[in-house]
Tab-separated table of C-alpha atoms in Angstrom:
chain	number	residue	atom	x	y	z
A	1	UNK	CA	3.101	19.927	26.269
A	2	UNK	CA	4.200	16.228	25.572
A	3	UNK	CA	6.498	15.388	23.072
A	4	UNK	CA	4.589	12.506	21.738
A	5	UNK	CA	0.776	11.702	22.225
A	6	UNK	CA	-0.208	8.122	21.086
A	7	UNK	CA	-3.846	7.547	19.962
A	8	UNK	CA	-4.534	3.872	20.900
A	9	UNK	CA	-3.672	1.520	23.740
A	10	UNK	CA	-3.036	-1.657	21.736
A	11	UNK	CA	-0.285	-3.601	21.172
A	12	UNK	CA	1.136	-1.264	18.255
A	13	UNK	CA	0.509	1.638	19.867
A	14	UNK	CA	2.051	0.753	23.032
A	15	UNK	CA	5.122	-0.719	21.125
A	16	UNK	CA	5.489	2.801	19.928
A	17	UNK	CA	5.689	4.638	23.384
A	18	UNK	CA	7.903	1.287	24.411
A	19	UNK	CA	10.383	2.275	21.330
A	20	UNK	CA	10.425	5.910	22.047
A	21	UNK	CA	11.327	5.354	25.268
A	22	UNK	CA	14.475	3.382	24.509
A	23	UNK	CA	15.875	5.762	21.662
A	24	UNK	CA	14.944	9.115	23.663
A	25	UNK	CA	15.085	8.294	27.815
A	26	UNK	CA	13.620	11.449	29.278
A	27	UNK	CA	11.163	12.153	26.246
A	28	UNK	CA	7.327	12.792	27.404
A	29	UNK	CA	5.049	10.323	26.127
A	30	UNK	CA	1.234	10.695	26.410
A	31	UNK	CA	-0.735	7.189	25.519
A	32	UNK	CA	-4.969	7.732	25.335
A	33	UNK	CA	-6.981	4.698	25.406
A	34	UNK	CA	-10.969	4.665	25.071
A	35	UNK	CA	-11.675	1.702	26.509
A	36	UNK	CA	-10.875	1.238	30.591
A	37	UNK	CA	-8.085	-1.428	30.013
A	38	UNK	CA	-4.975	-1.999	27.499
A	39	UNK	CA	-5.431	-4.279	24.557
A	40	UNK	CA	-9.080	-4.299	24.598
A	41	UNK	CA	-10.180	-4.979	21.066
A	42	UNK	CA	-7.374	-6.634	17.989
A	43	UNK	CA	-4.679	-7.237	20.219
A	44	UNK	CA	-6.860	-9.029	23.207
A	45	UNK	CA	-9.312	-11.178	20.469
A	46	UNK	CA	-6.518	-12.668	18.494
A	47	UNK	CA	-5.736	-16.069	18.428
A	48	UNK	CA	-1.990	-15.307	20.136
A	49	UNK	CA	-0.423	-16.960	17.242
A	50	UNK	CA	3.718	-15.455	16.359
A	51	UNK	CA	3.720	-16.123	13.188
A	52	UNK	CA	7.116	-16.610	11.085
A	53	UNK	CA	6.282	-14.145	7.840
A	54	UNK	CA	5.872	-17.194	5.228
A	55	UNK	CA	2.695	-15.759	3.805
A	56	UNK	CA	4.292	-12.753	2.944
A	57	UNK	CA	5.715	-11.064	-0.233
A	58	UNK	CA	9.054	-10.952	-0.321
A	59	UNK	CA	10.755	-7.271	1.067
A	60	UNK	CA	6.874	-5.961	2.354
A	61	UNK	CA	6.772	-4.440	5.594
A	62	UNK	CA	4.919	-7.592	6.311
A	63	UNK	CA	7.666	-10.056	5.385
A	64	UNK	CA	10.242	-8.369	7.228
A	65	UNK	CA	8.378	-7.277	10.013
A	66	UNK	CA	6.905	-10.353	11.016
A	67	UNK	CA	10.400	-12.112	10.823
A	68	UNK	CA	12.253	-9.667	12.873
A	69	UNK	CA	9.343	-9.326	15.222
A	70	UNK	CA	8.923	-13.161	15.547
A	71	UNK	CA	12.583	-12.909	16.870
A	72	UNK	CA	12.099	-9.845	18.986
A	73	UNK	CA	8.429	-10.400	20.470
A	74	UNK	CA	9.935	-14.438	21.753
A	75	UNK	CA	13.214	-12.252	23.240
A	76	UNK	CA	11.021	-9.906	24.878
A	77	UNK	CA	8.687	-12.143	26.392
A	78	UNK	CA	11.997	-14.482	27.673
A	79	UNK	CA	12.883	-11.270	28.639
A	80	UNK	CA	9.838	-10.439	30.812
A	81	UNK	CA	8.597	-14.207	31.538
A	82	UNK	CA	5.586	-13.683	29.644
A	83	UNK	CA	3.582	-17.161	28.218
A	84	UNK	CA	4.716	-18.241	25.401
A	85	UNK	CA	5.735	-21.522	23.403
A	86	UNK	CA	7.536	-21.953	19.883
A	87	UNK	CA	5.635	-24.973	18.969
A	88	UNK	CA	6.072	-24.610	15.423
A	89	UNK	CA	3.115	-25.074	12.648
A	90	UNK	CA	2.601	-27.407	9.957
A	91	UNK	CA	1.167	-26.275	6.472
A	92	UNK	CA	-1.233	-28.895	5.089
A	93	UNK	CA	-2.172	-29.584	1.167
A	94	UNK	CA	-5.037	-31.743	1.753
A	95	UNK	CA	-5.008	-33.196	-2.139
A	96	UNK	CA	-3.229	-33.529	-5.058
A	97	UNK	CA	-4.240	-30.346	-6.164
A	98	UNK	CA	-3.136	-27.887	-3.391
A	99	UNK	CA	0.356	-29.599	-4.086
A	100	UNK	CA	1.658	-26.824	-6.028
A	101	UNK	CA	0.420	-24.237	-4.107
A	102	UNK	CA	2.201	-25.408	-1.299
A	103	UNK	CA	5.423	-25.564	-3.324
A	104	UNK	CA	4.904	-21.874	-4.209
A	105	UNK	CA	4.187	-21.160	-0.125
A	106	UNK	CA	7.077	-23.301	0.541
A	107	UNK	CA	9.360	-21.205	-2.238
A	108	UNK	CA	8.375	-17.896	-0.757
A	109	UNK	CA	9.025	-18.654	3.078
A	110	UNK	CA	12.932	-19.747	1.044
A	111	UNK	CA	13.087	-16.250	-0.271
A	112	UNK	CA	11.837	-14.668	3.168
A	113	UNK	CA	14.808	-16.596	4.865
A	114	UNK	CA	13.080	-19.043	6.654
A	115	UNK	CA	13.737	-22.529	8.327
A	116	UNK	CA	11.124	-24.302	6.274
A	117	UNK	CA	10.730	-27.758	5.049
A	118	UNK	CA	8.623	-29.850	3.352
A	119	UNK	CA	7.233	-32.746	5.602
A	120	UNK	CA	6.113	-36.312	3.756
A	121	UNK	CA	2.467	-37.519	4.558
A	122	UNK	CA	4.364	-39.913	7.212
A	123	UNK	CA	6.089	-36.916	8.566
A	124	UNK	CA	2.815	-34.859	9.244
A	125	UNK	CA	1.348	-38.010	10.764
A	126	UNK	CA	4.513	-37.681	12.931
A	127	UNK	CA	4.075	-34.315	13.903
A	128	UNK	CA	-0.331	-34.247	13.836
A	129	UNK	CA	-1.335	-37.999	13.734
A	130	UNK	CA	-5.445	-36.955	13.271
A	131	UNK	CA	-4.880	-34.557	10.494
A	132	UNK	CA	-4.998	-35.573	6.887
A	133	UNK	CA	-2.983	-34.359	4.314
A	134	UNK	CA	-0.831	-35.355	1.307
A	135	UNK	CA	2.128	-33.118	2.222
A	136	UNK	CA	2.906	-30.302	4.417
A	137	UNK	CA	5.289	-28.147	5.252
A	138	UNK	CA	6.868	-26.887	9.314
A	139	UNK	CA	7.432	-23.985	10.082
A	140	UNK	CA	9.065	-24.098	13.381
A	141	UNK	CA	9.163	-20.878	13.988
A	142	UNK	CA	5.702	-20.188	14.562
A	143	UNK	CA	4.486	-20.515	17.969
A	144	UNK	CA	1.600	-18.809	20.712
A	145	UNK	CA	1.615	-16.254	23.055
A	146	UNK	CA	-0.505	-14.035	25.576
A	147	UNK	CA	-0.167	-11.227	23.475
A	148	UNK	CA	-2.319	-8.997	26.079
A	149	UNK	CA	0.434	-9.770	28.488
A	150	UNK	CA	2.755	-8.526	26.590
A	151	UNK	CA	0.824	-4.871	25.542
A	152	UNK	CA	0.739	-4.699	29.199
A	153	UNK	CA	4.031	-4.998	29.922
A	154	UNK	CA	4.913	-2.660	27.281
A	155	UNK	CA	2.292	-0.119	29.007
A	156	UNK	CA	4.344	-0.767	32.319
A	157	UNK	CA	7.551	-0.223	30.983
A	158	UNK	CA	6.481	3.463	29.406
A	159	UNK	CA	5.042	3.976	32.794
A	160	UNK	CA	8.516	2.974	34.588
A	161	UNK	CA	10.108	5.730	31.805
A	162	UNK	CA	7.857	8.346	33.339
A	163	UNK	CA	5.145	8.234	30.814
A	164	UNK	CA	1.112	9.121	31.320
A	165	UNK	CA	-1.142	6.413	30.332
A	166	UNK	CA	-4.762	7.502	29.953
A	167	UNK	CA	-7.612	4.983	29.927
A	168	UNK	CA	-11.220	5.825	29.272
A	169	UNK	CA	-10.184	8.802	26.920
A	170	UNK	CA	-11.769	9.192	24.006
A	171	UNK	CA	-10.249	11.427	21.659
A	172	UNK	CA	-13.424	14.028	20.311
A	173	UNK	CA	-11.146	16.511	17.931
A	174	UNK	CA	-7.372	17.215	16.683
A	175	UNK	CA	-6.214	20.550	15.527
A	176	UNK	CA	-2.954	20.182	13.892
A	177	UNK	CA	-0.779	23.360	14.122
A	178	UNK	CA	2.748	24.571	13.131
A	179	UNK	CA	4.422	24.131	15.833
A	180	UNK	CA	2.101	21.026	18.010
A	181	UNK	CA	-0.750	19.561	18.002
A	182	UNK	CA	-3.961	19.759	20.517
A	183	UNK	CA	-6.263	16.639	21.197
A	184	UNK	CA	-9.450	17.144	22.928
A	185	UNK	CA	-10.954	14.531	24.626
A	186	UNK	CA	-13.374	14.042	27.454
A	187	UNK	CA	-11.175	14.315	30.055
A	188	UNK	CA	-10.006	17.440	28.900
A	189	UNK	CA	-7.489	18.747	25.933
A	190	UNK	CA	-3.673	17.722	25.560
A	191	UNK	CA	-0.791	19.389	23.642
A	192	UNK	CA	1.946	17.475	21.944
A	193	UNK	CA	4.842	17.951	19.383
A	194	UNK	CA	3.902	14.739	17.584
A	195	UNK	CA	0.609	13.506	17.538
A	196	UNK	CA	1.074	9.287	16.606
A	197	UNK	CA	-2.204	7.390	15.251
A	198	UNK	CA	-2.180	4.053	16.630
A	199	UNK	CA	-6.141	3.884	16.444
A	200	UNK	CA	-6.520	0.485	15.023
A	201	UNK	CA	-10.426	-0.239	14.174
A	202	UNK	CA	-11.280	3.684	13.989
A	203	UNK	CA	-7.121	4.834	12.442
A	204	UNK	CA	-9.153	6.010	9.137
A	205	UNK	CA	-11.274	8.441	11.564
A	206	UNK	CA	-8.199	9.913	13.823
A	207	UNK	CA	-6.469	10.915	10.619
A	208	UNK	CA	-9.320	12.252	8.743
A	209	UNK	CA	-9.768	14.007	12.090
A	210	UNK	CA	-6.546	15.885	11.792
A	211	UNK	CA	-6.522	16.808	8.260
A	212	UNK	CA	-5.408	14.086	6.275
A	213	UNK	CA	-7.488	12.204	3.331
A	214	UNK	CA	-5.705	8.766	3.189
A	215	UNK	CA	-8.307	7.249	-0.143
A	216	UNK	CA	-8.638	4.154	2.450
A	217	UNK	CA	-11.287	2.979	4.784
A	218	UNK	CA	-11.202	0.614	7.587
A	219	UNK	CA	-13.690	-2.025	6.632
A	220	UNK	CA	-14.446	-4.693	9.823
A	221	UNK	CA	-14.041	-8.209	9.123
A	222	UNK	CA	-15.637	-10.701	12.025
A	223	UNK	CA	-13.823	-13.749	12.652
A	224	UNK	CA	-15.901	-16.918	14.193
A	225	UNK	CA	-14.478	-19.574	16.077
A	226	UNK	CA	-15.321	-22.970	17.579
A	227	UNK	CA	-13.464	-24.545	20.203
A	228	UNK	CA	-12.435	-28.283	20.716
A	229	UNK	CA	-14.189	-29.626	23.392
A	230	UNK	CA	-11.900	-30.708	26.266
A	231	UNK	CA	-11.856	-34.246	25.472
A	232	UNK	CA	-11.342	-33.740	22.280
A	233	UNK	CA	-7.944	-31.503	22.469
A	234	UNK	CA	-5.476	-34.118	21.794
A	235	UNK	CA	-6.921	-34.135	18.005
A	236	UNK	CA	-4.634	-30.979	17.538
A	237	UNK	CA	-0.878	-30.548	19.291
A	238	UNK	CA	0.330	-27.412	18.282
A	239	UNK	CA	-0.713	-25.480	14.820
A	240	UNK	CA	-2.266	-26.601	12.136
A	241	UNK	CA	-3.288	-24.382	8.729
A	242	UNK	CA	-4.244	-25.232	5.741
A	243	UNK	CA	-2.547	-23.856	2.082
A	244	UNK	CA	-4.631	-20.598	1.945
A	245	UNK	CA	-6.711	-19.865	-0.881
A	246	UNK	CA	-5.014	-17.751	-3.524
A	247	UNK	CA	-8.522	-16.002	-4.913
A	248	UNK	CA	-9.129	-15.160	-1.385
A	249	UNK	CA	-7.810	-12.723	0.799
A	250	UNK	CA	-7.633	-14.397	4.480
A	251	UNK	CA	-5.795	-17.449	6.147
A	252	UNK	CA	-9.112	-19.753	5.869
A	253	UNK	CA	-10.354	-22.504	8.988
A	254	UNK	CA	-6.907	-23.482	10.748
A	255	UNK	CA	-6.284	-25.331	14.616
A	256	UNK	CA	-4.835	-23.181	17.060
A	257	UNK	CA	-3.244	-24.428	19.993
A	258	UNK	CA	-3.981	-21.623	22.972
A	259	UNK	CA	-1.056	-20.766	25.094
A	260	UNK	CA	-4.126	-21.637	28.078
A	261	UNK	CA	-4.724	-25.179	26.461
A	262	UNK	CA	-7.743	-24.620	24.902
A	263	UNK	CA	-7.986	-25.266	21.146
A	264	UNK	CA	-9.744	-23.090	18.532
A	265	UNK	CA	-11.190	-23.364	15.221
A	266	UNK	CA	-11.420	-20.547	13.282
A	267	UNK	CA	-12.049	-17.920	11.982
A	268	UNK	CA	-14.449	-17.382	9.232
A	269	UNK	CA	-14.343	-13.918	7.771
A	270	UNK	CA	-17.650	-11.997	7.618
A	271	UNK	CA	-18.731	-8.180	6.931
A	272	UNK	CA	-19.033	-6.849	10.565
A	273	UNK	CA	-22.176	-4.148	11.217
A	274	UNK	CA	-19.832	-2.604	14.343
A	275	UNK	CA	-16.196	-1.690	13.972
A	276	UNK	CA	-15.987	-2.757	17.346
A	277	UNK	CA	-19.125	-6.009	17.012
A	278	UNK	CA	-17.992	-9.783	18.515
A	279	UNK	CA	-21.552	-11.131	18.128
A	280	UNK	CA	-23.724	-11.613	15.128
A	281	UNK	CA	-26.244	-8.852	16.633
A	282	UNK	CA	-23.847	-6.271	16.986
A	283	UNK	CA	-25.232	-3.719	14.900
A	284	UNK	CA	-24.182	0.545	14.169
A	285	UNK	CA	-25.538	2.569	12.314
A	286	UNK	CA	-22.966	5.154	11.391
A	287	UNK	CA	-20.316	2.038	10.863
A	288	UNK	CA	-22.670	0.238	8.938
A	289	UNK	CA	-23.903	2.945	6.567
A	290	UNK	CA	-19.851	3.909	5.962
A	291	UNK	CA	-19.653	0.422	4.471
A	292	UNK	CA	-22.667	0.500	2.131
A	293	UNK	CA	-21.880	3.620	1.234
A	294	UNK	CA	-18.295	3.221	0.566
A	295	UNK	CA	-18.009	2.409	-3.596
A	296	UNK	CA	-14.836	0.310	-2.514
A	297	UNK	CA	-16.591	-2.127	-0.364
A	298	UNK	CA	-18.966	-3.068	-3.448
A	299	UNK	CA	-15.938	-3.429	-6.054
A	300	UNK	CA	-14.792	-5.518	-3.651
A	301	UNK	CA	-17.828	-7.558	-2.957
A	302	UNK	CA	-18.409	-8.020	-6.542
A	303	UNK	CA	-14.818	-9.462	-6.806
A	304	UNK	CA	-15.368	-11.672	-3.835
A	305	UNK	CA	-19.267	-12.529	-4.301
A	306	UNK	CA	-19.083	-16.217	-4.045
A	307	UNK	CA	-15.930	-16.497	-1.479
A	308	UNK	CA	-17.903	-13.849	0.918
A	309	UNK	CA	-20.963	-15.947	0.202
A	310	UNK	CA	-19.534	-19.023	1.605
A	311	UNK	CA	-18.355	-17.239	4.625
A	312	UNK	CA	-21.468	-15.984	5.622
A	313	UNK	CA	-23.039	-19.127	5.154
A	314	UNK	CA	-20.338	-20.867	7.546
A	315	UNK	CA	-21.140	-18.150	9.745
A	316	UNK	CA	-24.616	-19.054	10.879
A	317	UNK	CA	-24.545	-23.137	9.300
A	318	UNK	CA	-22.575	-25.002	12.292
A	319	UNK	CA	-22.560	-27.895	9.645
A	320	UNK	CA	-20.718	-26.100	7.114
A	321	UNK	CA	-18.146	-24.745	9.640
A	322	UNK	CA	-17.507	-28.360	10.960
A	323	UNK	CA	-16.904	-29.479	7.203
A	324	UNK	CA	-14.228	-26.693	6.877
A	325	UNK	CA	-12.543	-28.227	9.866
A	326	UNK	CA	-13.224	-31.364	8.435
A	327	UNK	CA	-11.160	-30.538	5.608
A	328	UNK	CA	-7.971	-30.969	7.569
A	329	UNK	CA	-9.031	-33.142	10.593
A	330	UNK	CA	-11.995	-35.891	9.363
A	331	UNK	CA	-12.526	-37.214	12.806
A	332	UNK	CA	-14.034	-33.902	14.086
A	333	UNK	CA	-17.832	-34.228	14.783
A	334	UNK	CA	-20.385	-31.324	15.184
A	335	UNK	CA	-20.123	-32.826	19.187
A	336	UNK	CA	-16.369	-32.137	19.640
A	337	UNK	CA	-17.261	-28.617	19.580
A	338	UNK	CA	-18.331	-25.469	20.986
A	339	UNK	CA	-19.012	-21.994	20.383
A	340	UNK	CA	-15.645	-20.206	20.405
A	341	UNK	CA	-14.332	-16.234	21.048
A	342	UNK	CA	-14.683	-13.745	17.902
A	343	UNK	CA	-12.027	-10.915	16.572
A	344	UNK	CA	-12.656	-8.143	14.207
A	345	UNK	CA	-9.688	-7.242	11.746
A	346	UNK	CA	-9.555	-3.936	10.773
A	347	UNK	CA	-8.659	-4.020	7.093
A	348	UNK	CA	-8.055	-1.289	5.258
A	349	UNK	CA	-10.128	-0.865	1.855
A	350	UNK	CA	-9.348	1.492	-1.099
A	351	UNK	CA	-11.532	3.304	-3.108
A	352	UNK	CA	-10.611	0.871	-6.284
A	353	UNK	CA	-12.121	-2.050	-4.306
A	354	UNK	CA	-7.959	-3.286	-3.776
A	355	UNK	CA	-7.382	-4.281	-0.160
A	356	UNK	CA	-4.058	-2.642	1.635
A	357	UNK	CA	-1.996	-5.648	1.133
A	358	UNK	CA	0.621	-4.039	3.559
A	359	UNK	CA	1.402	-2.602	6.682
A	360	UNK	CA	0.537	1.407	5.376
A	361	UNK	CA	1.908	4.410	7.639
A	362	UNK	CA	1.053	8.266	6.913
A	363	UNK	CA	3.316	11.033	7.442
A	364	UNK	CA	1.560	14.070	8.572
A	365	UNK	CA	2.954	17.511	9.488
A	366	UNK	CA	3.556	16.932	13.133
A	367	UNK	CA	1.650	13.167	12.669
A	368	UNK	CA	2.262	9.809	11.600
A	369	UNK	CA	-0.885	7.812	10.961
A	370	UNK	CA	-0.825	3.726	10.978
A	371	UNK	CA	-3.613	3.302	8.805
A	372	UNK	CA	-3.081	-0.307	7.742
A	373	UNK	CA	-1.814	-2.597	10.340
A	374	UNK	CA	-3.731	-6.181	10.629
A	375	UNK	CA	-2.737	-9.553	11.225
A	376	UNK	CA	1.192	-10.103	11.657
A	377	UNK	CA	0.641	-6.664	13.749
A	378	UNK	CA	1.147	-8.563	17.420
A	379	UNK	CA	4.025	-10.484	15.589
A	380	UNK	CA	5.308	-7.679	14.496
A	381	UNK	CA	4.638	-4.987	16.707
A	382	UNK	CA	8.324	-4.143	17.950
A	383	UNK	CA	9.660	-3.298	14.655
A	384	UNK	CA	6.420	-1.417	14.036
A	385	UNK	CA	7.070	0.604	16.732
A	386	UNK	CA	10.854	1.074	15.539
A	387	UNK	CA	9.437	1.875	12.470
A	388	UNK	CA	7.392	5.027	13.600
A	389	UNK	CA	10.177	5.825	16.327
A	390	UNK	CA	12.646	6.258	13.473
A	391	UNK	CA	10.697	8.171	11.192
A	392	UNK	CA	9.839	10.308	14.102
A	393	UNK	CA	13.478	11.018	15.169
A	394	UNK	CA	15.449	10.550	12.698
């Protein structure tokens, strides 16, 4: 019998047994992993970006997660010496016309309590002499790190604490009882007071495994990226974004500084066939037919027809990509670049076609369910994991 049993080995998950740890030394903490290494699928095809929480709206989860855990994940890696480098990111309004939607961005990173400021053509030029822009605004709080490090070092540290990590164990069926909770896998069936759902990609299937109907599916969203060619690095020094589209629901084509050197260019945002699919060919059925299936994903592709157009046309026209890039820096040629890495963003999707604009948890009988936790997740995985440690025990 273990007093906690966490479903997934990424970087939330792991927080969670990290948290636990702290507030109750001595507790038993069980972590199951599918895959045969930590951080295998969000957390280790990210872009390693901390953000600051300026997309945010003001008191989400998101908002003040992402600020508290831009403050918490930097201490922890300083902490731990793991890579990473508050560079700081500039904001760019590329015309006239994005001007007052960077006002608005810049108002709401005010109200979430951040160091912004707005930044003068000649300032940006300061900070990113090849990218073009008639205002901007830093953020110098954002920065990159090797957020796989770190879910590793939280796996060691919940080791150190006496806690049993399990890798290739895929959980098979949960039976939810009044007094704990058995999860059989194949490597055999565990008993816990608590079960926690840190499932990422396949969260919607753990919880409808043990009972609960959450009105939400997780609907995969491929990012694409290119990478600057080495020569061509110096176009981009740190981070560079543009003002994100307000009829559309993701960050758009930014410049992303690696904490290796290496400089990507990404993502698009495309219907994946595979929960778990990195490649254009990765196909299943049983994911795919969920989605088509699924009333909400139509509602929302009707919403989104000609924004989810564009992005699947940027997914296989290398031309169209390099004119989103383009965009921000005009010097970029189809020849400064090269096919990049690809994520998959596990979004949830209600049944009224309305994304899960926040970070959504569950509370089950003896469960808590993350059902909603994509991109500031890394960011903010340590309060996350505070988060479910306190509803937990206290």
């Amino acid at each position: 019998m273990y007093d906690y049993a966490i479903i997934g080995g990424g970087i939330v998950g792991l927080s969670a047994g990290y948290a636990l740890a702290r507030r109750q030394p001595g507790c038993s903490i069980l972590v199951i992993e599918k895959e045969s290494k930590w951080a295998a699928h969000q957390t280790g095809h990210n872009s390693g970006v901390i953000h600051s929480g300026i997309y945010y709206k003001p008191g989400s989860y998101k908002a003040r997660f992402a600020r508290t855990g831009n403050e918490s994940i930097i201490s922890f890696c300083q902490k731990h010496n793991i890579q990473h480098d508050i560079c700081g990111k500039v904001i760019v309004a590329a015309n006239d016309m994005e001007r007052p939607l960077l006002n608005n961005l810049c108002q709401r990173g005010l109200d979430n309590g951040l160091q912004v400021r707005k930044l003068s053509k000649e300032e940006l030029h300061e900070k990113e002499p090849y990218v073009d822009g008639v205002e901007a605004i830093h953020v110098p709080t954002a920065g990159i790190v090797n957020f796989k490090q770190a879910a590793e070092t939280f796996a060691s540290l919940i080791e150190e604490n006496g806690g049993d990590l399990r890798l290739n164990t895929k959980v098979q069926k949960i039976t939810e009882k009044n007094e704990s909770t058995f999860i059989e896998t194949n490597r055999g069936t565990f008993e816990t007071k608590t079960l926690i759902n840190c499932a990422g990609l396949h969260s919607d299937r753990i919880a409808k495994m043990a009972g609960y109907y959450t009105d939400m599916k997780i609907i995969p969203f491929r990012g694409e990226y290119f990478k600057l060619k080495k020569e061509k690095r110096h176009l981009v020094n740190n981070l560079v974004y543009p003002v994100p589209n307000p009829d559309f629901p993701f960050l758009g084509v930014h410049f992303t500084r690696m904490i290796n050197g290496e400089v990507e260019a990404g993502p698009n945002a495309v219907l994946g066939f595979k929960r778990e699919g990195y490649r254009k060919t990765d196909f299943h059925a049983k994911d795919f037919l969920e989605v088509m299936k699924y009333s909400g994903f139509w509602k929302l592709a009707k919403k989104y027809a000609k924004e989810g157009t564009d992005e699947m046309i940027r997914s296989f026209s290398k031309k169209k990509f390099i004119q989103s890039m383009q965009k921000l820096i005009p010097d970029i040629t189809g020849e400064d670049v090269e096919p990049g890495p690809a994520g998959v963003r596990a979004q949830a999707l209600k049944s009224d076609g309305s994304l899960v604009d926040d970070f959504h948890i569950i509370q089950g009988k003896r469960s808590l369910h993350v059902c909603n936790a994509p991109s500031p997740a890394a960011t903010a995985s340590i309060p996350i994991g505070d988060e479910i440690a306190a509803r937990i025990l206290d």
